[in-house]
mmCIF file of C-alpha atoms in Angstrom:
data_model
loop_
_atom_site.group_PDB
_atom_site.id
_atom_site.type_symbol
_atom_site.label_atom_id
_atom_site.label_comp_id
_atom_site.label_asym_id
_atom_site.label_seq_id
_atom_site.Cartn_x
_atom_site.Cartn_y
_atom_site.Cartn_z
ATOM 1 C CA MET U 1 -119.932 -179.324 127.963
ATOM 2 C CA PRO U 2 -119.203 -176.121 126.002
ATOM 3 C CA LYS U 3 -120.747 -176.041 122.547
ATOM 4 C CA ARG U 4 -118.696 -175.817 119.386
ATOM 5 C CA LEU U 5 -118.559 -172.785 117.162
ATOM 6 C CA LYS U 6 -119.296 -173.264 113.460
ATOM 7 C CA LYS U 7 -116.833 -171.716 111.010
ATOM 8 C CA LEU U 8 -118.476 -169.614 108.302
ATOM 9 C CA SER U 9 -115.386 -168.304 106.526
ATOM 10 C CA GLU U 10 -111.615 -168.111 106.723
ATOM 11 C CA GLU U 11 -109.427 -165.331 105.328
ATOM 12 C CA ILE U 12 -105.624 -165.160 105.276
ATOM 13 C CA LEU U 13 -104.685 -161.600 106.228
ATOM 14 C CA HIS U 14 -100.917 -162.070 106.032
ATOM 15 C CA LYS U 15 -98.609 -164.917 105.045
ATOM 16 C CA ASN U 16 -94.857 -165.334 105.409
ATOM 17 C CA PRO U 17 -92.538 -168.374 105.507
ATOM 18 C CA TRP U 18 -93.245 -168.984 109.229
ATOM 19 C CA TYR U 19 -96.959 -168.407 109.729
ATOM 20 C CA GLU U 20 -100.304 -167.192 108.429
ATOM 21 C CA TYR U 21 -102.351 -164.553 110.220
ATOM 22 C CA LYS U 22 -106.022 -165.481 109.766
ATOM 23 C CA HIS U 23 -109.500 -164.081 110.330
ATOM 24 C CA ASP U 24 -112.405 -166.491 110.727
ATOM 25 C CA ARG U 25 -116.115 -165.702 110.942
ATOM 26 C CA TYR U 26 -118.184 -168.132 112.986
ATOM 27 C CA THR U 27 -121.668 -168.707 114.384
ATOM 28 C CA LEU U 28 -122.338 -168.998 118.096
ATOM 29 C CA PRO U 29 -124.618 -171.654 119.613
ATOM 30 C CA ASN U 30 -127.251 -168.899 120.142
ATOM 31 C CA GLY U 31 -127.192 -168.042 116.411
ATOM 32 C CA GLY U 32 -125.053 -164.903 116.724
ATOM 33 C CA GLU U 33 -121.874 -164.403 114.712
ATOM 34 C CA GLY U 34 -118.348 -163.537 115.726
ATOM 35 C CA ASP U 35 -114.794 -162.902 114.558
ATOM 36 C CA TYR U 36 -111.672 -164.841 115.494
ATOM 37 C CA PHE U 37 -108.148 -163.657 114.668
ATOM 38 C CA TYR U 38 -105.240 -166.059 115.076
ATOM 39 C CA ILE U 39 -101.874 -167.250 113.806
ATOM 40 C CA GLU U 40 -101.405 -170.680 112.216
ATOM 41 C CA THR U 41 -98.015 -172.318 111.645
ATOM 42 C CA ASN U 42 -96.717 -175.543 110.101
ATOM 43 C CA GLY U 43 -95.690 -176.515 113.636
ATOM 44 C CA THR U 44 -92.576 -176.324 115.752
ATOM 45 C CA SER U 45 -89.955 -178.806 116.938
ATOM 46 C CA ILE U 46 -88.127 -178.275 120.233
ATOM 47 C CA VAL U 47 -85.172 -180.346 121.457
ATOM 48 C CA ILE U 48 -83.848 -180.895 124.978
ATOM 49 C CA PRO U 49 -80.235 -181.876 124.214
ATOM 50 C CA PHE U 50 -78.148 -183.865 126.717
ATOM 51 C CA LEU U 51 -74.380 -184.147 126.497
ATOM 52 C CA GLU U 52 -72.640 -187.422 127.316
ATOM 53 C CA ASP U 53 -71.631 -186.020 130.730
ATOM 54 C CA GLY U 54 -75.315 -185.429 131.587
ATOM 55 C CA ARG U 55 -75.328 -181.667 131.165
ATOM 56 C CA VAL U 56 -78.114 -179.957 129.250
ATOM 57 C CA LEU U 57 -77.494 -177.623 126.312
ATOM 58 C CA LEU U 58 -79.523 -174.401 126.207
ATOM 59 C CA THR U 59 -79.523 -171.354 123.967
ATOM 60 C CA VAL U 60 -79.539 -167.695 124.959
ATOM 61 C CA GLN U 61 -81.053 -165.293 122.456
ATOM 62 C CA TYR U 62 -82.612 -161.861 122.354
ATOM 63 C CA ARG U 63 -86.402 -161.822 122.009
ATOM 64 C CA TYR U 64 -87.624 -158.664 120.314
ATOM 65 C CA LEU U 65 -91.221 -158.753 121.618
ATOM 66 C CA HIS U 66 -90.002 -158.832 125.223
ATOM 67 C CA ASP U 67 -86.859 -156.725 124.664
ATOM 68 C CA LYS U 68 -84.682 -159.076 126.681
ATOM 69 C CA GLN U 69 -82.551 -162.201 126.535
ATOM 70 C CA SER U 70 -84.279 -165.575 126.786
ATOM 71 C CA ILE U 71 -82.782 -168.905 127.844
ATOM 72 C CA GLU U 72 -84.432 -171.657 125.804
ATOM 73 C CA PHE U 73 -84.029 -175.094 124.341
ATOM 74 C CA PRO U 74 -83.201 -175.219 120.620
ATOM 75 C CA ALA U 75 -86.409 -174.928 118.615
ATOM 76 C CA GLY U 76 -87.713 -173.786 115.293
ATOM 77 C CA GLY U 77 -90.488 -173.837 112.785
ATOM 78 C CA ILE U 78 -91.308 -176.810 110.611
ATOM 79 C CA LYS U 79 -91.243 -176.074 106.901
ATOM 80 C CA GLU U 80 -94.307 -176.966 104.841
ATOM 81 C CA GLY U 81 -94.363 -180.743 104.306
ATOM 82 C CA GLN U 82 -91.307 -181.307 106.522
ATOM 83 C CA ASP U 83 -91.228 -184.140 109.047
ATOM 84 C CA PRO U 84 -91.024 -182.791 112.647
ATOM 85 C CA LEU U 85 -87.989 -184.992 113.421
ATOM 86 C CA VAL U 86 -86.137 -183.645 110.379
ATOM 87 C CA ALA U 87 -86.912 -180.122 111.604
ATOM 88 C CA ALA U 88 -85.699 -181.005 115.123
ATOM 89 C CA LYS U 89 -82.377 -182.319 113.796
ATOM 90 C CA ALA U 90 -81.925 -179.272 111.566
ATOM 91 C CA GLU U 91 -82.715 -176.760 114.326
ATOM 92 C CA LEU U 92 -80.387 -178.474 116.787
ATOM 93 C CA TYR U 93 -77.549 -178.387 114.251
ATOM 94 C CA GLU U 94 -78.200 -174.850 112.984
ATOM 95 C CA GLU U 95 -78.675 -173.199 116.393
ATOM 96 C CA THR U 96 -76.032 -175.124 118.352
ATOM 97 C CA GLY U 97 -73.727 -176.874 115.887
ATOM 98 C CA TRP U 98 -74.339 -180.139 117.733
ATOM 99 C CA VAL U 99 -75.332 -183.480 116.160
ATOM 100 C CA ALA U 100 -77.272 -186.065 118.170
ATOM 101 C CA LYS U 101 -76.936 -189.838 118.088
ATOM 102 C CA ASP U 102 -80.593 -190.322 118.940
ATOM 103 C CA PHE U 103 -83.857 -188.446 119.336
ATOM 104 C CA VAL U 104 -86.819 -189.583 121.408
ATOM 105 C CA LYS U 105 -90.166 -187.904 120.854
ATOM 106 C CA VAL U 106 -91.724 -187.400 124.272
ATOM 107 C CA ALA U 107 -94.801 -185.304 123.534
ATOM 108 C CA THR U 108 -96.800 -183.095 121.222
ATOM 109 C CA LEU U 109 -98.426 -179.954 122.589
ATOM 110 C CA GLU U 110 -100.242 -176.781 121.599
ATOM 111 C CA PRO U 111 -98.488 -174.011 123.566
ATOM 112 C CA SER U 112 -101.075 -171.246 123.233
ATOM 113 C CA THR U 113 -104.544 -172.551 122.400
ATOM 114 C CA GLY U 114 -106.332 -169.200 122.362
ATOM 115 C CA CYS U 115 -104.385 -167.300 119.726
ATOM 116 C CA ILE U 116 -102.091 -169.619 117.767
ATOM 117 C CA LYS U 117 -102.340 -173.040 116.094
ATOM 118 C CA ASP U 118 -98.779 -174.306 116.503
ATOM 119 C CA LYS U 119 -98.452 -178.054 117.038
ATOM 120 C CA THR U 120 -95.168 -178.399 118.897
ATOM 121 C CA HIS U 121 -93.180 -181.647 118.880
ATOM 122 C CA VAL U 122 -90.942 -182.214 121.930
ATOM 123 C CA TYR U 123 -87.778 -184.319 121.638
ATOM 124 C CA VAL U 124 -85.009 -185.388 123.996
ATOM 125 C CA ALA U 125 -81.684 -185.949 122.223
ATOM 126 C CA HIS U 126 -78.225 -187.180 123.178
ATOM 127 C CA VAL U 127 -75.668 -184.975 121.450
ATOM 128 C CA VAL U 128 -72.273 -186.403 120.581
ATOM 129 C CA GLU U 129 -70.563 -184.241 117.996
ATOM 130 C CA GLU U 130 -69.972 -180.482 117.993
ATOM 131 C CA HIS U 131 -69.516 -178.308 114.905
ATOM 132 C CA GLU U 132 -69.911 -174.609 114.132
ATOM 133 C CA GLN U 133 -73.332 -173.016 114.463
ATOM 134 C CA HIS U 134 -75.160 -172.260 111.202
ATOM 135 C CA LEU U 135 -77.303 -169.314 112.244
ATOM 136 C CA ASP U 136 -79.741 -167.386 110.084
ATOM 137 C CA GLU U 137 -78.730 -163.770 109.466
ATOM 138 C CA THR U 138 -81.309 -162.628 112.038
ATOM 139 C CA GLU U 139 -80.051 -164.989 114.770
ATOM 140 C CA ASP U 140 -77.427 -164.338 117.444
ATOM 141 C CA ILE U 141 -77.401 -167.338 119.762
ATOM 142 C CA GLU U 142 -75.103 -168.088 122.676
ATOM 143 C CA LEU U 143 -74.814 -171.601 124.102
ATOM 144 C CA VAL U 144 -74.856 -172.510 127.786
ATOM 145 C CA TYR U 145 -74.307 -175.905 129.370
ATOM 146 C CA ARG U 146 -75.955 -176.723 132.702
ATOM 147 C CA LYS U 147 -76.476 -179.701 135.007
ATOM 148 C CA VAL U 148 -80.078 -180.881 135.343
ATOM 149 C CA SER U 149 -80.182 -179.513 138.903
ATOM 150 C CA GLU U 150 -79.027 -176.121 137.598
ATOM 151 C CA VAL U 151 -81.780 -176.120 134.954
ATOM 152 C CA GLU U 152 -84.302 -176.854 137.712
ATOM 153 C CA ASP U 153 -82.873 -173.930 139.739
ATOM 154 C CA MET U 154 -83.036 -171.636 136.690
ATOM 155 C CA ILE U 155 -86.709 -172.522 136.259
ATOM 156 C CA ARG U 156 -87.466 -171.848 139.948
ATOM 157 C CA ARG U 157 -85.721 -168.441 139.723
ATOM 158 C CA ASN U 158 -87.655 -167.642 136.517
ATOM 159 C CA ASP U 159 -84.374 -167.344 134.583
ATOM 160 C CA ILE U 160 -86.033 -169.634 132.037
ATOM 161 C CA TRP U 161 -89.355 -167.964 131.230
ATOM 162 C CA ASP U 162 -90.049 -169.158 127.672
ATOM 163 C CA GLY U 163 -93.345 -171.052 127.823
ATOM 164 C CA MET U 164 -92.476 -173.594 125.146
ATOM 165 C CA SER U 165 -89.212 -174.499 126.909
ATOM 166 C CA LEU U 166 -90.977 -174.787 130.271
ATOM 167 C CA ALA U 167 -93.692 -177.012 128.811
ATOM 168 C CA ALA U 168 -91.124 -179.177 126.992
ATOM 169 C CA TRP U 169 -89.111 -179.636 130.196
ATOM 170 C CA ALA U 170 -92.219 -180.563 132.190
ATOM 171 C CA LEU U 171 -93.347 -183.081 129.565
ATOM 172 C CA ALA U 172 -89.868 -184.612 129.213
ATOM 173 C CA ARG U 173 -89.233 -185.057 132.964
ATOM 174 C CA HIS U 174 -90.821 -188.546 133.063
ATOM 175 C CA HIS U 175 -88.601 -189.719 130.199
ATOM 176 C CA MET U 176 -85.546 -188.115 131.795
ATOM 177 C CA TYR U 177 -86.269 -189.729 135.179
ATOM 178 C CA ASN U 178 -86.844 -193.195 133.680
ATOM 179 C CA ASN U 179 -83.595 -192.947 131.730
ATOM 180 C CA ARG U 180 -81.635 -191.673 134.745
ATOM 181 C CA LEU U 181 -80.971 -188.302 133.165
ATOM 182 C CA MET U 182 -82.313 -186.649 136.331
#
């Protein structure tokens, strides 16, 4: 079993409303010391929204770091002290304009354990009411509606390449199958 590292110190190098960039010093099992740089967030909520006709709602948005469009499920950061379900409802409404009649939490995951602490809460929701999107000034989000089989095809073709969306879909499949959404 790998041995644990012992934290000696923690320094916040940068802080903004979404995350903190941190530098930790630690001791190794052999007595040596090391540095660890990472990002820590308040967490993320991601929603797989189903329409009453069984189609899935996805977002298309430009991702600066990759300089290309990304097809994803609605998701966003959790504000400090905010309940993950409240964040999920808010992100669904803001990014898509849709309101859900119910949310089922299917999993919690850590999408990138080596460089970011970002507890991600995965929900499946049944959307029933559409309104206007309420996007942040930095957001430009298109909506697409696809059958479950089309989402599966998009994943196989690597049209959906966002890791958090892929993990959420994989974790939600059991729930979707049991509830005849697949």
